[in-house]
Tab-separated table of C-alpha atoms in Angstrom:
chain	number	residue	atom	x	y	z
A	1	UNK	CA	49.678	-30.940	23.159
A	2	UNK	CA	49.333	-32.835	26.913
A	3	UNK	CA	48.889	-36.375	25.973
A	4	UNK	CA	45.899	-37.369	27.398
A	5	UNK	CA	46.281	-41.292	26.691
A	6	UNK	CA	45.375	-43.387	29.268
A	7	UNK	CA	45.357	-40.659	31.420
A	8	UNK	CA	42.128	-38.683	30.766
A	9	UNK	CA	41.494	-35.034	30.632
A	10	UNK	CA	42.729	-32.476	32.923
A	11	UNK	CA	40.731	-29.954	32.052
A	12	UNK	CA	37.240	-29.834	29.439
A	13	UNK	CA	36.342	-27.207	27.556
A	14	UNK	CA	32.663	-25.278	27.896
A	15	UNK	CA	30.480	-26.108	24.727
A	16	UNK	CA	30.064	-22.276	24.504
A	17	UNK	CA	33.653	-21.493	24.048
A	18	UNK	CA	34.452	-24.033	21.874
A	19	UNK	CA	31.245	-22.705	19.456
A	20	UNK	CA	33.218	-19.425	20.076
A	21	UNK	CA	36.417	-20.272	18.713
A	22	UNK	CA	34.735	-22.672	15.312
A	23	UNK	CA	32.097	-18.987	14.723
A	24	UNK	CA	35.740	-16.728	15.059
A	25	UNK	CA	37.483	-19.497	12.460
A	26	UNK	CA	35.377	-20.836	10.265
A	27	UNK	CA	33.974	-18.532	7.357
A	28	UNK	CA	32.001	-18.996	4.355
A	29	UNK	CA	33.526	-20.360	1.076
A	30	UNK	CA	34.466	-18.455	-2.231
A	31	UNK	CA	31.405	-18.211	-4.634
A	32	UNK	CA	31.251	-19.773	-8.291
A	33	UNK	CA	28.081	-19.738	-11.367
A	34	UNK	CA	25.372	-22.087	-11.259
A	35	UNK	CA	22.913	-22.500	-14.041
A	36	UNK	CA	19.722	-21.295	-13.134
A	37	UNK	CA	18.153	-25.174	-14.141
A	38	UNK	CA	20.771	-26.475	-11.227
A	39	UNK	CA	20.519	-23.599	-9.209
A	40	UNK	CA	18.048	-25.140	-6.540
A	41	UNK	CA	19.130	-26.297	-2.952
A	42	UNK	CA	22.147	-23.659	-3.540
A	43	UNK	CA	22.666	-20.675	-1.530
A	44	UNK	CA	22.535	-17.068	-3.350
A	45	UNK	CA	25.981	-15.584	-2.910
A	46	UNK	CA	24.772	-12.032	-4.025
A	47	UNK	CA	21.282	-10.234	-4.307
A	48	UNK	CA	19.732	-11.214	-7.558
A	49	UNK	CA	17.620	-8.579	-9.574
A	50	UNK	CA	15.372	-9.455	-12.782
A	51	UNK	CA	16.412	-8.774	-15.883
A	52	UNK	CA	13.005	-7.861	-17.362
A	53	UNK	CA	9.826	-6.972	-15.630
A	54	UNK	CA	7.299	-10.146	-14.952
A	55	UNK	CA	5.065	-9.791	-17.083
A	56	UNK	CA	7.040	-7.689	-19.640
A	57	UNK	CA	3.955	-7.366	-21.789
A	58	UNK	CA	0.278	-6.531	-20.652
A	59	UNK	CA	-1.572	-9.741	-21.145
A	60	UNK	CA	-5.340	-11.145	-20.282
A	61	UNK	CA	-6.186	-12.231	-16.840
A	62	UNK	CA	-9.313	-13.990	-17.920
A	63	UNK	CA	-10.398	-15.622	-21.005
A	64	UNK	CA	-12.855	-13.029	-22.638
A	65	UNK	CA	-12.791	-10.326	-25.106
A	66	UNK	CA	-9.742	-7.504	-25.572
A	67	UNK	CA	-11.034	-4.094	-25.588
A	68	UNK	CA	-11.291	-0.369	-24.858
A	69	UNK	CA	-13.311	0.146	-21.462
A	70	UNK	CA	-14.600	3.025	-22.838
A	71	UNK	CA	-16.394	1.953	-25.380
A	72	UNK	CA	-18.673	-0.514	-22.803
A	73	UNK	CA	-19.851	2.199	-21.159
A	74	UNK	CA	-23.715	2.161	-20.295
A	75	UNK	CA	-23.927	-1.499	-21.753
A	76	UNK	CA	-26.731	-3.401	-20.081
A	77	UNK	CA	-28.180	-6.621	-20.949
A	78	UNK	CA	-31.205	-4.730	-22.181
A	79	UNK	CA	-29.513	-2.643	-24.210
A	80	UNK	CA	-25.887	-4.386	-25.029
A	81	UNK	CA	-23.450	-2.318	-26.823
A	82	UNK	CA	-21.788	-3.811	-29.753
A	83	UNK	CA	-18.418	-4.154	-31.215
A	84	UNK	CA	-16.941	-5.601	-34.124
A	85	UNK	CA	-14.720	-8.727	-33.687
A	86	UNK	CA	-11.525	-8.368	-35.514
A	87	UNK	CA	-9.427	-11.114	-34.264
A	88	UNK	CA	-7.831	-13.237	-31.650
A	89	UNK	CA	-5.071	-13.207	-29.429
A	90	UNK	CA	-3.424	-16.498	-28.298
A	91	UNK	CA	-0.464	-16.823	-25.530
A	92	UNK	CA	2.380	-16.678	-27.982
A	93	UNK	CA	0.380	-15.907	-30.952
A	94	UNK	CA	-0.882	-12.607	-30.449
A	95	UNK	CA	-3.241	-10.464	-32.510
A	96	UNK	CA	-1.271	-8.393	-35.111
A	97	UNK	CA	-1.476	-4.868	-35.034
A	98	UNK	CA	-3.625	-2.301	-32.583
A	99	UNK	CA	-7.525	-2.278	-32.601
A	100	UNK	CA	-9.710	0.786	-33.148
A	101	UNK	CA	-12.196	2.261	-31.065
A	102	UNK	CA	-15.436	0.386	-31.425
A	103	UNK	CA	-13.491	-2.977	-32.088
A	104	UNK	CA	-12.702	-6.185	-29.989
A	105	UNK	CA	-10.438	-8.914	-30.395
A	106	UNK	CA	-11.328	-12.695	-28.880
A	107	UNK	CA	-8.563	-13.378	-26.003
A	108	UNK	CA	-7.372	-15.961	-23.497
A	109	UNK	CA	-6.000	-16.021	-20.335
A	110	UNK	CA	-2.344	-15.179	-20.704
A	111	UNK	CA	-2.271	-14.114	-24.289
A	112	UNK	CA	-0.837	-10.089	-24.777
A	113	UNK	CA	-3.490	-7.666	-24.791
A	114	UNK	CA	-3.196	-5.775	-28.418
A	115	UNK	CA	-2.649	-2.079	-28.517
A	116	UNK	CA	-5.774	0.066	-28.724
A	117	UNK	CA	-7.280	-2.316	-25.901
A	118	UNK	CA	-7.326	-1.498	-21.819
A	119	UNK	CA	-9.573	-3.989	-20.300
A	120	UNK	CA	-10.950	-7.526	-20.747
A	121	UNK	CA	-14.591	-8.188	-20.753
A	122	UNK	CA	-15.378	-11.701	-19.125
A	123	UNK	CA	-16.455	-14.493	-22.039
A	124	UNK	CA	-19.762	-14.878	-19.786
A	125	UNK	CA	-20.496	-11.255	-20.243
A	126	UNK	CA	-20.734	-10.953	-23.948
A	127	UNK	CA	-22.465	-13.238	-27.052
A	128	UNK	CA	-20.882	-13.277	-30.565
A	129	UNK	CA	-22.848	-12.524	-33.441
A	130	UNK	CA	-23.407	-11.766	-36.906
A	131	UNK	CA	-22.605	-7.621	-37.196
A	132	UNK	CA	-25.036	-5.467	-39.034
A	133	UNK	CA	-21.881	-5.335	-41.516
A	134	UNK	CA	-21.760	-9.012	-42.432
A	135	UNK	CA	-18.787	-9.233	-40.301
A	136	UNK	CA	-18.408	-10.925	-36.858
A	137	UNK	CA	-19.385	-8.874	-33.604
A	138	UNK	CA	-19.347	-9.061	-29.958
A	139	UNK	CA	-22.439	-7.659	-28.046
A	140	UNK	CA	-21.527	-6.350	-24.725
A	141	UNK	CA	-24.029	-6.947	-21.968
A	142	UNK	CA	-21.433	-5.676	-18.967
A	143	UNK	CA	-19.590	-2.453	-18.901
A	144	UNK	CA	-16.013	-2.773	-18.031
A	145	UNK	CA	-13.571	-0.590	-16.563
A	146	UNK	CA	-10.358	0.354	-18.240
A	147	UNK	CA	-7.168	-2.055	-16.649
A	148	UNK	CA	-9.930	-4.850	-15.723
A	149	UNK	CA	-8.679	-7.753	-15.918
A	150	UNK	CA	-5.293	-6.681	-17.633
A	151	UNK	CA	-1.846	-7.725	-16.141
A	152	UNK	CA	0.057	-4.663	-16.824
A	153	UNK	CA	3.872	-4.765	-17.333
A	154	UNK	CA	6.036	-5.577	-14.272
A	155	UNK	CA	2.600	-6.030	-12.307
A	156	UNK	CA	4.690	-9.520	-10.583
A	157	UNK	CA	7.838	-7.753	-10.601
A	158	UNK	CA	9.978	-5.139	-12.144
A	159	UNK	CA	12.741	-5.451	-13.908
A	160	UNK	CA	15.810	-4.335	-11.635
A	161	UNK	CA	13.922	-5.426	-8.387
A	162	UNK	CA	16.041	-7.510	-6.196
A	163	UNK	CA	14.019	-11.409	-6.476
A	164	UNK	CA	16.375	-13.410	-4.093
A	165	UNK	CA	18.666	-12.013	-1.156
A	166	UNK	CA	22.318	-13.037	-0.819
A	167	UNK	CA	22.079	-15.499	1.568
A	168	UNK	CA	18.938	-17.394	0.882
A	169	UNK	CA	18.937	-20.908	-0.019
A	170	UNK	CA	17.103	-21.003	-3.441
A	171	UNK	CA	13.792	-22.704	-3.116
A	172	UNK	CA	12.129	-24.599	-6.321
A	173	UNK	CA	10.169	-21.415	-6.575
A	174	UNK	CA	12.949	-18.793	-6.160
A	175	UNK	CA	14.710	-20.571	-9.681
A	176	UNK	CA	10.982	-20.456	-10.990
A	177	UNK	CA	10.691	-16.461	-10.164
A	178	UNK	CA	14.318	-15.985	-11.486
A	179	UNK	CA	14.091	-18.089	-14.630
A	180	UNK	CA	10.937	-16.295	-15.640
A	181	UNK	CA	12.660	-12.710	-15.106
A	182	UNK	CA	15.507	-14.051	-18.084
A	183	UNK	CA	18.076	-14.769	-15.376
A	184	UNK	CA	20.193	-17.810	-16.588
A	185	UNK	CA	22.844	-17.926	-14.035
A	186	UNK	CA	23.295	-17.322	-10.318
A	187	UNK	CA	26.204	-16.923	-8.680
A	188	UNK	CA	26.491	-19.149	-5.808
A	189	UNK	CA	28.441	-20.091	-2.391
A	190	UNK	CA	30.635	-22.896	-3.413
A	191	UNK	CA	29.364	-26.051	-1.746
A	192	UNK	CA	32.156	-27.506	0.809
A	193	UNK	CA	33.537	-30.733	0.337
A	194	UNK	CA	33.523	-33.106	3.315
A	195	UNK	CA	36.344	-36.203	4.055
A	196	UNK	CA	35.566	-38.786	6.346
A	197	UNK	CA	38.149	-40.859	8.174
A	198	UNK	CA	36.573	-43.773	9.980
A	199	UNK	CA	39.679	-45.232	12.072
A	200	UNK	CA	39.360	-48.413	13.877
A	201	UNK	CA	40.775	-52.407	13.024
A	202	UNK	CA	37.369	-53.536	14.030
A	203	UNK	CA	35.283	-51.784	11.818
A	204	UNK	CA	33.718	-53.975	8.537
A	205	UNK	CA	32.080	-51.848	5.741
A	206	UNK	CA	28.033	-50.985	6.059
A	207	UNK	CA	26.345	-53.999	4.415
A	208	UNK	CA	28.559	-56.736	5.748
A	209	UNK	CA	27.809	-59.286	8.451
A	210	UNK	CA	29.307	-58.846	11.682
A	211	UNK	CA	31.146	-62.119	12.816
A	212	UNK	CA	33.660	-62.480	15.566
A	213	UNK	CA	35.539	-59.311	17.065
A	214	UNK	CA	34.000	-56.961	13.950
A	215	UNK	CA	31.204	-54.660	14.005
A	216	UNK	CA	30.074	-53.307	11.328
A	217	UNK	CA	30.638	-49.486	10.693
A	218	UNK	CA	28.025	-47.055	10.984
A	219	UNK	CA	29.186	-43.670	11.457
A	220	UNK	CA	30.195	-43.225	7.656
A	221	UNK	CA	26.582	-43.434	7.100
A	222	UNK	CA	25.290	-41.154	9.470
A	223	UNK	CA	28.059	-38.855	8.745
A	224	UNK	CA	27.815	-38.656	5.048
A	225	UNK	CA	23.630	-38.104	5.712
A	226	UNK	CA	24.130	-35.375	7.959
A	227	UNK	CA	26.891	-33.417	5.879
A	228	UNK	CA	24.870	-34.052	2.655
A	229	UNK	CA	22.380	-32.417	4.974
A	230	UNK	CA	24.086	-29.682	6.266
A	231	UNK	CA	25.012	-28.304	2.361
A	232	UNK	CA	28.427	-30.407	1.610
A	233	UNK	CA	28.672	-30.744	-2.172
A	234	UNK	CA	29.996	-34.698	-1.649
A	235	UNK	CA	31.008	-36.928	1.359
A	236	UNK	CA	33.653	-39.253	0.649
A	237	UNK	CA	34.638	-41.927	3.291
A	238	UNK	CA	38.262	-43.657	3.882
A	239	UNK	CA	39.088	-46.207	6.317
A	240	UNK	CA	41.628	-45.819	8.566
A	241	UNK	CA	43.652	-48.919	10.674
A	242	UNK	CA	44.223	-48.183	14.165
A	243	UNK	CA	48.045	-47.572	13.479
A	244	UNK	CA	50.018	-43.699	14.064
A	245	UNK	CA	51.303	-43.602	10.807
A	246	UNK	CA	48.106	-44.859	9.334
A	247	UNK	CA	46.187	-42.114	10.428
A	248	UNK	CA	48.932	-39.787	10.051
A	249	UNK	CA	49.136	-40.426	6.533
A	250	UNK	CA	45.277	-40.421	5.886
A	251	UNK	CA	44.946	-37.212	7.732
A	252	UNK	CA	47.940	-35.448	5.858
A	253	UNK	CA	46.895	-36.828	2.227
A	254	UNK	CA	43.025	-35.679	3.412
A	255	UNK	CA	41.253	-33.782	0.802
A	256	UNK	CA	37.981	-31.756	1.340
A	257	UNK	CA	37.234	-28.604	2.681
A	258	UNK	CA	36.475	-30.499	6.318
A	259	UNK	CA	37.951	-33.862	7.575
A	260	UNK	CA	35.844	-35.635	9.667
A	261	UNK	CA	37.276	-38.414	12.003
A	262	UNK	CA	35.492	-40.726	13.878
A	263	UNK	CA	37.397	-42.954	16.901
A	264	UNK	CA	40.406	-42.397	17.788
A	265	UNK	CA	40.017	-39.489	19.677
A	266	UNK	CA	39.565	-40.363	23.481
A	267	UNK	CA	42.541	-41.516	25.917
A	268	UNK	CA	42.946	-45.076	24.811
A	269	UNK	CA	46.251	-46.023	23.887
A	270	UNK	CA	45.415	-46.638	20.307
A	271	UNK	CA	43.522	-42.734	19.832
A	272	UNK	CA	46.096	-41.305	18.143
A	273	UNK	CA	44.257	-38.965	16.023
A	274	UNK	CA	44.398	-35.666	18.596
A	275	UNK	CA	48.334	-36.203	18.642
A	276	UNK	CA	48.831	-36.506	15.139
A	277	UNK	CA	46.644	-33.517	14.357
A	278	UNK	CA	48.922	-31.179	16.551
A	279	UNK	CA	51.710	-32.316	14.287
A	280	UNK	CA	49.895	-31.312	11.029
A	281	UNK	CA	48.594	-28.099	12.143
A	282	UNK	CA	46.855	-27.499	16.092
A	283	UNK	CA	44.576	-29.033	18.419
A	284	UNK	CA	42.128	-26.091	19.382
A	285	UNK	CA	39.490	-28.106	21.905
A	286	UNK	CA	40.268	-31.476	22.999
A	287	UNK	CA	37.925	-32.904	25.489
A	288	UNK	CA	34.599	-30.930	26.083
A	289	UNK	CA	32.613	-30.262	28.868
A	290	UNK	CA	29.395	-32.137	27.442
A	291	UNK	CA	27.624	-35.724	27.450
A	292	UNK	CA	27.620	-37.515	25.449
A	293	UNK	CA	31.005	-36.998	23.578
A	294	UNK	CA	33.468	-35.756	26.183
A	295	UNK	CA	36.562	-36.802	23.841
A	296	UNK	CA	35.093	-34.886	21.111
A	297	UNK	CA	37.260	-32.310	19.678
A	298	UNK	CA	38.523	-29.925	16.863
A	299	UNK	CA	41.526	-28.390	15.104
A	300	UNK	CA	43.000	-26.892	11.599
A	301	UNK	CA	45.521	-28.534	9.478
A	302	UNK	CA	48.778	-25.593	8.655
A	303	UNK	CA	46.561	-24.746	5.415
A	304	UNK	CA	43.588	-23.667	8.020
A	305	UNK	CA	41.233	-26.478	6.929
A	306	UNK	CA	38.893	-27.531	10.249
A	307	UNK	CA	39.281	-31.130	11.111
A	308	UNK	CA	36.472	-32.510	13.900
A	309	UNK	CA	37.646	-35.407	16.163
A	310	UNK	CA	34.340	-37.462	16.664
A	311	UNK	CA	33.845	-40.027	18.970
A	312	UNK	CA	33.896	-43.693	17.204
A	313	UNK	CA	30.741	-44.130	20.151
A	314	UNK	CA	27.887	-43.850	17.656
A	315	UNK	CA	25.434	-41.389	20.124
A	316	UNK	CA	29.248	-39.577	20.991
A	317	UNK	CA	29.551	-39.149	17.248
A	318	UNK	CA	25.922	-38.113	16.150
A	319	UNK	CA	26.304	-35.633	19.610
A	320	UNK	CA	29.639	-34.447	18.429
A	321	UNK	CA	28.600	-33.419	14.615
A	322	UNK	CA	25.644	-31.785	15.527
A	323	UNK	CA	27.014	-29.240	17.990
A	324	UNK	CA	30.359	-28.448	16.230
A	325	UNK	CA	30.738	-29.813	12.734
A	326	UNK	CA	27.353	-29.304	11.184
A	327	UNK	CA	27.044	-25.614	12.286
A	328	UNK	CA	30.867	-25.307	10.566
A	329	UNK	CA	29.700	-27.414	7.529
A	330	UNK	CA	26.656	-25.249	7.281
A	331	UNK	CA	28.695	-22.045	7.760
A	332	UNK	CA	31.581	-22.653	4.737
A	333	UNK	CA	28.654	-23.418	2.636
A	334	UNK	CA	26.167	-19.510	3.641
A	335	UNK	CA	23.894	-21.464	5.459
A	336	UNK	CA	22.734	-20.461	9.088
A	337	UNK	CA	24.999	-22.113	11.632
A	338	UNK	CA	22.133	-22.529	13.851
A	339	UNK	CA	20.906	-26.322	14.102
A	340	UNK	CA	17.975	-27.500	11.094
A	341	UNK	CA	15.759	-29.304	13.406
A	342	UNK	CA	11.654	-28.655	13.641
A	343	UNK	CA	11.441	-27.282	17.408
A	344	UNK	CA	8.358	-28.186	19.834
A	345	UNK	CA	7.958	-26.660	23.113
A	346	UNK	CA	6.790	-29.464	25.171
A	347	UNK	CA	6.271	-30.672	29.036
A	348	UNK	CA	8.535	-32.599	30.647
A	349	UNK	CA	7.053	-35.776	32.089
A	350	UNK	CA	9.733	-37.062	33.755
A	351	UNK	CA	12.782	-35.486	35.912
A	352	UNK	CA	15.962	-35.360	33.417
A	353	UNK	CA	19.182	-35.599	35.638
A	354	UNK	CA	22.101	-33.529	35.038
A	355	UNK	CA	25.193	-31.681	36.065
A	356	UNK	CA	26.161	-28.140	36.614
A	357	UNK	CA	28.741	-26.918	34.440
A	358	UNK	CA	28.322	-29.634	31.598
A	359	UNK	CA	26.036	-29.585	28.610
A	360	UNK	CA	23.840	-33.437	28.020
A	361	UNK	CA	21.931	-34.095	24.835
A	362	UNK	CA	19.237	-36.054	25.893
A	363	UNK	CA	17.434	-38.540	23.753
A	364	UNK	CA	13.297	-37.965	24.563
A	365	UNK	CA	10.250	-39.805	23.383
A	366	UNK	CA	7.271	-37.203	22.872
A	367	UNK	CA	3.770	-38.158	23.163
A	368	UNK	CA	1.434	-35.386	22.646
A	369	UNK	CA	2.587	-32.353	24.228
A	370	UNK	CA	4.630	-34.458	27.022
A	371	UNK	CA	8.102	-35.510	26.842
A	372	UNK	CA	10.058	-38.788	28.232
A	373	UNK	CA	13.696	-39.299	28.365
A	374	UNK	CA	15.134	-42.584	26.873
A	375	UNK	CA	15.980	-44.663	29.440
A	376	UNK	CA	19.623	-45.119	28.503
A	377	UNK	CA	22.564	-43.474	28.378
A	378	UNK	CA	25.039	-45.389	26.810
A	379	UNK	CA	26.928	-43.270	24.135
A	380	UNK	CA	27.160	-46.662	21.907
A	381	UNK	CA	23.248	-47.245	22.062
A	382	UNK	CA	22.820	-45.975	18.565
A	383	UNK	CA	19.324	-48.005	18.772
A	384	UNK	CA	18.633	-45.311	21.287
A	385	UNK	CA	18.380	-42.482	18.587
A	386	UNK	CA	15.745	-44.243	16.536
A	387	UNK	CA	13.589	-44.846	19.385
A	388	UNK	CA	13.904	-41.279	19.695
A	389	UNK	CA	11.670	-38.283	18.740
A	390	UNK	CA	14.162	-36.108	19.171
A	391	UNK	CA	16.491	-34.644	21.906
A	392	UNK	CA	16.790	-31.940	24.253
A	393	UNK	CA	19.631	-29.927	25.307
A	394	UNK	CA	20.263	-29.205	29.013
A	395	UNK	CA	22.509	-26.624	29.284
A	396	UNK	CA	25.429	-26.283	32.215
A	397	UNK	CA	23.485	-24.032	34.258
A	398	UNK	CA	21.094	-26.420	35.118
A	399	UNK	CA	21.398	-29.181	37.291
A	400	UNK	CA	17.940	-31.202	36.804
A	401	UNK	CA	14.983	-30.620	34.346
A	402	UNK	CA	11.986	-31.439	36.814
A	403	UNK	CA	8.715	-33.086	35.985
A	404	UNK	CA	6.505	-30.520	34.805
A	405	UNK	CA	8.837	-28.080	32.972
A	406	UNK	CA	8.876	-27.145	29.382
A	407	UNK	CA	11.400	-27.556	27.195
A	408	UNK	CA	12.362	-27.331	23.887
A	409	UNK	CA	12.406	-30.501	21.809
A	410	UNK	CA	14.879	-30.630	18.649
A	411	UNK	CA	12.643	-32.732	16.471
A	412	UNK	CA	14.676	-35.602	14.292
A	413	UNK	CA	12.129	-35.801	11.680
A	414	UNK	CA	11.705	-32.940	9.447
């Protein structure tokens, strides 16, 4: 490949073109089984159907008395119908046997409705008394039609019905319903593993105190958290010195389904990552028509695993991840490529200057329904992302977004 160090980029790839390459080359990983108790948050690899109906027996939807609705016809407060009270049915402890015409059993919500009964009379419409034969009885003061207050078999879910479609990220309620239908295991998309290589002689690990010419690495924290947000199963970090053989060795030995290289992707004399990647596989894109993150790129190792070349400047690193690495990690894990941000339409309160042919990632502050660009263009000013409420993407066919225009804001907060 062309060595851009100390020469600059001859040309820059359009963002749309770079994304097309990634969509064509990166496909979903395989699937694996997951116990239902650990399936929440995973992506279903196939449609999941109910193994049994829910409920699988007729059950009471109200506290009261299970009986034959026909036996209550004509009942009024002044002329109640009296039925023999022959037992009780509770959740997990059903009444034994069937009831006969003229009989009823006490029942609570969720309990099985005994054979011979087809309705539940609410407790407030009945009264327990001593029967004429000396046993217990219930006086019915209001008729109840057959089927009333009874949850029929399959009222919630019928056996064989698809409960969860393929491709859904399983929510807590999804796994709850699946468990209720007898599903013990779900086939889910394998979560991608991510290897993060942080290059730079000047970097100290997070938690250190900056001193001298050394600075504390922040990109590893940001990238690890973003990768987990996007469904990565794990994200491990390695620090690599700014020496070609060290970068080559780390990249050659890197595990994981995705490799993120932070730093060493630009045009300086110690930016070794693109040339090393070209030796170990291929560089598909290096240099993108965007701001920030112009030096970003990506390629593939000889075995096909993607490698993302992310600038070392923190905002550029964040921007490049969101545009290229994030959608790819989500796609590998079976999630939508679309950015997972909450979106909001706002009116621009101050002009956003751009350049035709270049995509701009603009940090903005939201105040009511108005949006203000953060007054800094520095790609190393990470604090600008904490002061910002989100970002506005200015597409390459726009030269500026003027005051009064409506824009879509990608909000940082969930």
